[in-house]
Short mmCIF file of C-alpha atoms in Angstrom, two decimals:
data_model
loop_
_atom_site.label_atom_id
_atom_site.label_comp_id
_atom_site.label_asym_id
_atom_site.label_seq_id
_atom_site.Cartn_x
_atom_site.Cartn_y
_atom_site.Cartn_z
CA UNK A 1 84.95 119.93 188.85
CA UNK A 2 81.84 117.93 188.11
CA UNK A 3 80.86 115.92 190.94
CA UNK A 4 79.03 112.80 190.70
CA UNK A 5 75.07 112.18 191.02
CA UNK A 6 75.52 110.23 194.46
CA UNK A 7 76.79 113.92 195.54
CA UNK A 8 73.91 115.82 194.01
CA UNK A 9 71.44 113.48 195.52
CA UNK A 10 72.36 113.40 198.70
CA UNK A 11 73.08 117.59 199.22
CA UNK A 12 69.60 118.04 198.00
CA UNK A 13 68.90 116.48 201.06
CA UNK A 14 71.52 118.91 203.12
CA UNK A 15 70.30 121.74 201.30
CA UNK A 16 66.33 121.14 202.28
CA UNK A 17 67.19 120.31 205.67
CA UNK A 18 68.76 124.24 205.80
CA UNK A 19 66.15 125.82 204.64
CA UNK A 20 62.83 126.62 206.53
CA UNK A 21 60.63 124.26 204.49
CA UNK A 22 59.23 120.66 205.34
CA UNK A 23 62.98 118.40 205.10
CA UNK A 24 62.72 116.59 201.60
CA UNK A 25 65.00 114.80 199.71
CA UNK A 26 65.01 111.99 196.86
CA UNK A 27 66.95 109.40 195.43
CA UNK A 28 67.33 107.93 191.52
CA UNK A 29 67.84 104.01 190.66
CA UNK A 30 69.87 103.78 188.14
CA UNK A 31 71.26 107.33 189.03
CA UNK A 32 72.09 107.59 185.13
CA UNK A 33 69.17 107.14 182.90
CA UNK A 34 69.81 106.23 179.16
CA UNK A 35 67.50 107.39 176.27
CA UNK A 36 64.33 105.15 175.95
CA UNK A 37 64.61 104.17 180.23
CA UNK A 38 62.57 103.82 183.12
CA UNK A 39 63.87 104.63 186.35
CA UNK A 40 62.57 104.68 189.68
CA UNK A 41 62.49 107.55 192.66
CA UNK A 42 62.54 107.16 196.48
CA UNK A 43 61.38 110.26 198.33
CA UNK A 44 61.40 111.80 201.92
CA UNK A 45 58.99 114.68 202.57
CA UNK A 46 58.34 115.54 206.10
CA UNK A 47 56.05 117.79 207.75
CA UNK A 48 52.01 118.03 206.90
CA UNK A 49 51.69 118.03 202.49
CA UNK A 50 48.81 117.77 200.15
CA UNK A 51 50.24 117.12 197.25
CA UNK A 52 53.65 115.13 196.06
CA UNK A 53 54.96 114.47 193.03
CA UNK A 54 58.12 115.09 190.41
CA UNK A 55 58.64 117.82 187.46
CA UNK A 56 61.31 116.44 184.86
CA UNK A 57 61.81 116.74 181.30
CA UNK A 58 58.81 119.18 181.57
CA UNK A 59 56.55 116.40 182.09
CA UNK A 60 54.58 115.43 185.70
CA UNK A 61 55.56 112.20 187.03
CA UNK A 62 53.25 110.60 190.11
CA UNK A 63 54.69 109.70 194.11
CA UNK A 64 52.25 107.81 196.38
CA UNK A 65 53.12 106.96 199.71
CA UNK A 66 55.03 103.68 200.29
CA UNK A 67 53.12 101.14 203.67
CA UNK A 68 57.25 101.10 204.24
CA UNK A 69 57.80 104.63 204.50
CA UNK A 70 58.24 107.77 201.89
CA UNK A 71 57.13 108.24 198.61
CA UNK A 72 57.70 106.09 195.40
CA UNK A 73 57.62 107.12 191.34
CA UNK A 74 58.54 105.94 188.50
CA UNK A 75 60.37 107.92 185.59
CA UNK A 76 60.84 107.96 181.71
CA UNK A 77 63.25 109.43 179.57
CA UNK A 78 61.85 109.66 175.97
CA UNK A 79 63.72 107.76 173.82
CA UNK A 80 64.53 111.28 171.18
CA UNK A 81 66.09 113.68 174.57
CA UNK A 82 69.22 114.55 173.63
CA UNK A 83 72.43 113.44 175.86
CA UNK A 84 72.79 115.92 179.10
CA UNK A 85 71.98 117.32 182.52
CA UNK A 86 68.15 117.62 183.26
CA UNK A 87 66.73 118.95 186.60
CA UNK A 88 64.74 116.89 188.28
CA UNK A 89 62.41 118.40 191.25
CA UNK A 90 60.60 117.16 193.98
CA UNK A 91 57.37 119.29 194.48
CA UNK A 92 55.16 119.52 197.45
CA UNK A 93 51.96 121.38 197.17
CA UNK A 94 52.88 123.11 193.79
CA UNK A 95 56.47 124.10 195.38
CA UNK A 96 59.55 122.95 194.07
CA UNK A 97 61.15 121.30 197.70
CA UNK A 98 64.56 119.62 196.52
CA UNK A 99 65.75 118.75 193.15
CA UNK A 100 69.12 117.68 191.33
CA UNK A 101 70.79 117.89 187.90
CA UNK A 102 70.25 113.85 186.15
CA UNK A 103 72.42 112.84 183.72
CA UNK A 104 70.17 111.19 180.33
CA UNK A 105 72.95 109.27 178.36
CA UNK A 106 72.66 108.12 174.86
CA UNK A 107 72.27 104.84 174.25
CA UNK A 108 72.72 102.98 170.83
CA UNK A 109 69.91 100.53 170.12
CA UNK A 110 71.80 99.72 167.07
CA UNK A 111 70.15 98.79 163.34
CA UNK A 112 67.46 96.45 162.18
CA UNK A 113 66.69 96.11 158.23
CA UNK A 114 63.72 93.74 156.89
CA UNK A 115 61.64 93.30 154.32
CA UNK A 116 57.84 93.33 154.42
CA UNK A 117 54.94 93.25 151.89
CA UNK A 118 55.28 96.19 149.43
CA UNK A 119 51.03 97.07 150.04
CA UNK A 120 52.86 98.05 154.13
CA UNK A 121 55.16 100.69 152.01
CA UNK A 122 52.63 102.84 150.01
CA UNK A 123 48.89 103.46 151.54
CA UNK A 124 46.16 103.98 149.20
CA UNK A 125 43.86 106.89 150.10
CA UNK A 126 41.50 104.52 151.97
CA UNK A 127 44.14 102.67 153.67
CA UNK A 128 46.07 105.95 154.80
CA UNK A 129 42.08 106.96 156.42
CA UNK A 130 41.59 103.86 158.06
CA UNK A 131 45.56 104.06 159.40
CA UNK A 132 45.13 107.41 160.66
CA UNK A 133 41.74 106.42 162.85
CA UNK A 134 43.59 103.23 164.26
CA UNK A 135 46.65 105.96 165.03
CA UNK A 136 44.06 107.98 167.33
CA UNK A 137 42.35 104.90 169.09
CA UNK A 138 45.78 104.00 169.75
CA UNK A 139 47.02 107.46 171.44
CA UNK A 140 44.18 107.50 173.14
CA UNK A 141 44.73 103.80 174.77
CA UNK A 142 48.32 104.87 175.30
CA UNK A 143 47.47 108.35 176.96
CA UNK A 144 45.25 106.85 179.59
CA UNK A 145 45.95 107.72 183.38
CA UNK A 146 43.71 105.97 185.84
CA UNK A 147 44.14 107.23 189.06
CA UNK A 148 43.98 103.63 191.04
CA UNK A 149 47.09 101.26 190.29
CA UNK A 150 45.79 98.11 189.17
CA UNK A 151 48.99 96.08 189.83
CA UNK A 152 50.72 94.51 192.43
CA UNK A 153 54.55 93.11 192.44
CA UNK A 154 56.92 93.33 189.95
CA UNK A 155 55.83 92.23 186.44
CA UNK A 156 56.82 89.24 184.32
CA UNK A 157 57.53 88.73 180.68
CA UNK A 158 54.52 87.80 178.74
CA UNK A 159 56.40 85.12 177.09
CA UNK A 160 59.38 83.40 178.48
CA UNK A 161 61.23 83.58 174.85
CA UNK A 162 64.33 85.18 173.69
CA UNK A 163 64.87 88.67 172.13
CA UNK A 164 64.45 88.74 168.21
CA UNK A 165 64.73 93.17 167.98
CA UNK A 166 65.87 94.91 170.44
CA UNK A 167 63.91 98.07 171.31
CA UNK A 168 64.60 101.34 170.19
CA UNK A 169 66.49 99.61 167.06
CA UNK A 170 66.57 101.99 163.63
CA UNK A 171 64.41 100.42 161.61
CA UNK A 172 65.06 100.33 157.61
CA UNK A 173 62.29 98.79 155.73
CA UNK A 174 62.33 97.64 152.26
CA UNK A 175 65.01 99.87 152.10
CA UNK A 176 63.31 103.36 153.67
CA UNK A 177 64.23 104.31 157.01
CA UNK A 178 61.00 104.18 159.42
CA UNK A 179 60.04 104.85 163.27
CA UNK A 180 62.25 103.28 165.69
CA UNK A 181 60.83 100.13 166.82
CA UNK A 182 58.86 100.89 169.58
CA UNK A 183 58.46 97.89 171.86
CA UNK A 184 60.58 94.57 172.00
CA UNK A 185 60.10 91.27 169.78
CA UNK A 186 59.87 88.20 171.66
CA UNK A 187 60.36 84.65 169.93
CA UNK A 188 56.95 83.03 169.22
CA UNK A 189 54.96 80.56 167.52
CA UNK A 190 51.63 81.07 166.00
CA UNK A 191 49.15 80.03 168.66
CA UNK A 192 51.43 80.39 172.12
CA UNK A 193 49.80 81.59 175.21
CA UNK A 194 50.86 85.38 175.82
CA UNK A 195 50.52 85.89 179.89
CA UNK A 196 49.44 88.90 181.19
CA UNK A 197 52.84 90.82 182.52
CA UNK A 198 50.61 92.43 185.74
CA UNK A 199 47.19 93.15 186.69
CA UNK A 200 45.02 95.74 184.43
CA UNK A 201 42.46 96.62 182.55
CA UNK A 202 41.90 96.11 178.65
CA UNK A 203 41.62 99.45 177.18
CA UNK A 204 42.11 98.04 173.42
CA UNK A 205 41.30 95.48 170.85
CA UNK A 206 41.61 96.24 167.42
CA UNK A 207 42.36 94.70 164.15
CA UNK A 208 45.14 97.43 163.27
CA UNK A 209 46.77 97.80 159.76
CA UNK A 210 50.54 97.81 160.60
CA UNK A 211 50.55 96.22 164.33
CA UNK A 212 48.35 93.49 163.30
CA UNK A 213 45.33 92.31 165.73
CA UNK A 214 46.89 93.95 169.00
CA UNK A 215 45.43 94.66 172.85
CA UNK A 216 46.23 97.25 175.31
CA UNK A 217 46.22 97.06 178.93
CA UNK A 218 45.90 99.63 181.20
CA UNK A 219 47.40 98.99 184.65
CA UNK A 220 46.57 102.51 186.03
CA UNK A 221 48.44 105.68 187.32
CA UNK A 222 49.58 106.51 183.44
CA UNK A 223 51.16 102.96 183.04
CA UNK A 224 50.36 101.10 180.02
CA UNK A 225 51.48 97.52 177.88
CA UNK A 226 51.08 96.74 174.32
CA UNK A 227 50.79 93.58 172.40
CA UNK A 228 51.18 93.32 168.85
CA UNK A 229 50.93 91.18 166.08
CA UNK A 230 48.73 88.39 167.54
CA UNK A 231 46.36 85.42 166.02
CA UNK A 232 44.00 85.63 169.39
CA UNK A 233 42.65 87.95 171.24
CA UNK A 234 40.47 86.12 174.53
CA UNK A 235 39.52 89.08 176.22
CA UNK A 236 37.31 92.12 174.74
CA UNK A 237 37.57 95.92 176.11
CA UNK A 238 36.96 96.42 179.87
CA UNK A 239 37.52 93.03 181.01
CA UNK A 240 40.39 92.82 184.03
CA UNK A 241 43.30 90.51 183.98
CA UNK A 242 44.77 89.26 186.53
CA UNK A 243 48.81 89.05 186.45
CA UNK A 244 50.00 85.85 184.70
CA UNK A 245 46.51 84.92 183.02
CA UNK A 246 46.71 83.89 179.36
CA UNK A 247 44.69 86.70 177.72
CA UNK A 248 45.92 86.16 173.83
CA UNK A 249 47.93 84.44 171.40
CA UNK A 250 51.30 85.06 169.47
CA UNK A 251 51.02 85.28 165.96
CA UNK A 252 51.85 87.18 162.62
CA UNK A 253 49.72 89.84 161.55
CA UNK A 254 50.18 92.92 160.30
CA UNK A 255 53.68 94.27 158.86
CA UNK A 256 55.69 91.48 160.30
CA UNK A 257 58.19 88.91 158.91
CA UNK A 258 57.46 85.98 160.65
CA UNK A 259 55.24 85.33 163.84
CA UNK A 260 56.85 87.08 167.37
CA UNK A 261 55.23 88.69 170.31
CA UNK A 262 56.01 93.07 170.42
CA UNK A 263 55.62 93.92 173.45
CA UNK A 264 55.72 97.85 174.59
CA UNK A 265 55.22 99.13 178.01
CA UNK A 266 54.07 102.84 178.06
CA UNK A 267 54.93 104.92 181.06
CA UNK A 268 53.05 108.60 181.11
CA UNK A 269 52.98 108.05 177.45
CA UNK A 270 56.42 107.51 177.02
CA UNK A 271 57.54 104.55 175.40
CA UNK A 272 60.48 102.91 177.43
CA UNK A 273 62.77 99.49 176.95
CA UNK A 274 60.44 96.78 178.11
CA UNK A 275 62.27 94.46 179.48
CA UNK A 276 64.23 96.60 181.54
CA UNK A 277 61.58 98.33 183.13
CA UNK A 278 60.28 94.47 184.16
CA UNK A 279 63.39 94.13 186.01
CA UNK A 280 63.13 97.74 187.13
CA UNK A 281 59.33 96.97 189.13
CA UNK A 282 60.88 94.56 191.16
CA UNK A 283 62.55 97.08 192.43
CA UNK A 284 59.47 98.92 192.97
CA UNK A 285 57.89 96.20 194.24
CA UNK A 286 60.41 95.69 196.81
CA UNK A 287 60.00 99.50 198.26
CA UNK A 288 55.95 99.37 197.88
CA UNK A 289 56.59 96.44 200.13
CA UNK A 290 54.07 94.03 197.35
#
């Protein structure tokens, strides 16, 4: 009989406590994680440690030590794993110390189908170079991990709009299936104020071929935001935001059909359902005590 992931948590706990090292045990909110989600882990190590952090989905996610007590991470589930059981493990110096099975659930984002300019659908030689130099600047912005986190609190939406496309949504243009879409399009008007979400860097600004004029901020410890699409950009790479300052301006460039914020938020270079992870740091916030 399968038993639930309350169970498993809590005997990794039991099963630590047995054994002869340090007692260490974590906990998963939501316990389920669907394809595309954040989540976030509590954990308890005791005894003297150098080094904490988590192993899952063969991929090294960060703990740092909460002024309330324990260890806090956040967690990604790339948006392609397949449906299943995945073992995540707590490890202290290099040493797995607890772990549990976590079920990844598929989640369907449904279908999106627009039309764009037929010049977005078939690159000429020089526009397929220049597309494939943005598409490195761009990892690159998206890859970063500083090691001091920049923000505070739990983030906010950078506009207060409604949803126009969903994240993760199949998207068939002009009639070709393309990427999923990677981020979440908030209702806009050319010219509106985009706030920042949270504290962080800017890692980005560049005049890009299909995201339009975009930025990328980097609020540290492998998390990142994207903004696409935009008319403004009034802040330049390696200025610092602070959370809620207006730091550019919806608008429609790029392969768009009308003018909307896309917003992404990047987690260990994961892509992950933005506005569910904003209701997820408040969470965070809460056990950071911010």
């Amino acid at each position: 009989m399968k038993r639930p992931l309350a169970f498993l948590l809590s005997w990794v706990f039991v099963l630590a406590l047995a054994g002869s090292a340090p007692a260490a045990g974590f906990t998963l909110e939501p316990r389920i994680l669907g394809q595309g989600e954040a989540g976030l882990v509590t954990a308890q190590v005791g005894g003297g440690k150098a080094k904490i952090g988590l192993r899952f989905l063969e991929r090294s996610f960060a703990l740092q030590p909460s002024p309330l007590g324990g260890y806090v991470g956040l967690v990604a589930v790339p948006a392609k794993t397949k449906p299943g059981l995945y073992t995540m493990r707590l490890m202290v110096d290099g040493k797995q110390a607890a772990a549990a099975k976590v079920q990844v659930k598929a989640v369907d984002y449904g279908t999106r189908r627009i039309k764009v300019d037929p010049k977005f659908m078939k690159l000429s030689d020089a526009t397929l170079a220049r597309y494939r130099r943005e598409v490195k600047q761009i990892k690159a912005a998206y890859g970063l991990k500083s090691k001091q986190r920049l923000w505070k609190g739990g983030f906010i939406r950078p506009v207060d709009t409604v949803v126009v496309s969903r994240f993760g949504r199949r998207s068939i243009v002009n009639g070709q299936e393309r990427s999923p879409h990677s981020g979440v399009d908030l209702r806009g008007k050319t010219g509106d104020p985009v706030r920042a979400p949270a504290a962080g860097t800017v890692a980005l600004v560049l005049d890009s071929y299909f995201g339009g004029l975009m930025v990328v901020l980097d609020h540290g410890q492998g998390l990142v935001s994207s903004y696409l699409h935009l008319s403004k950009s009034l802040v330049e790479e390696g200025d610092v935001v602070e959370k809620g300052a207006v730091f550019c301006e919806v608008g429609k460039s790029g392969r768009v059909t009308g003018p909307h914020l896309h917003f992404s938020v990047i987690l260990n270079k994961i892509k992950v359902e933005p506005l569910g992870f904003v209701e997820l740091s408040h969470l965070w916030a809460r056990q950071m005590g911010d």
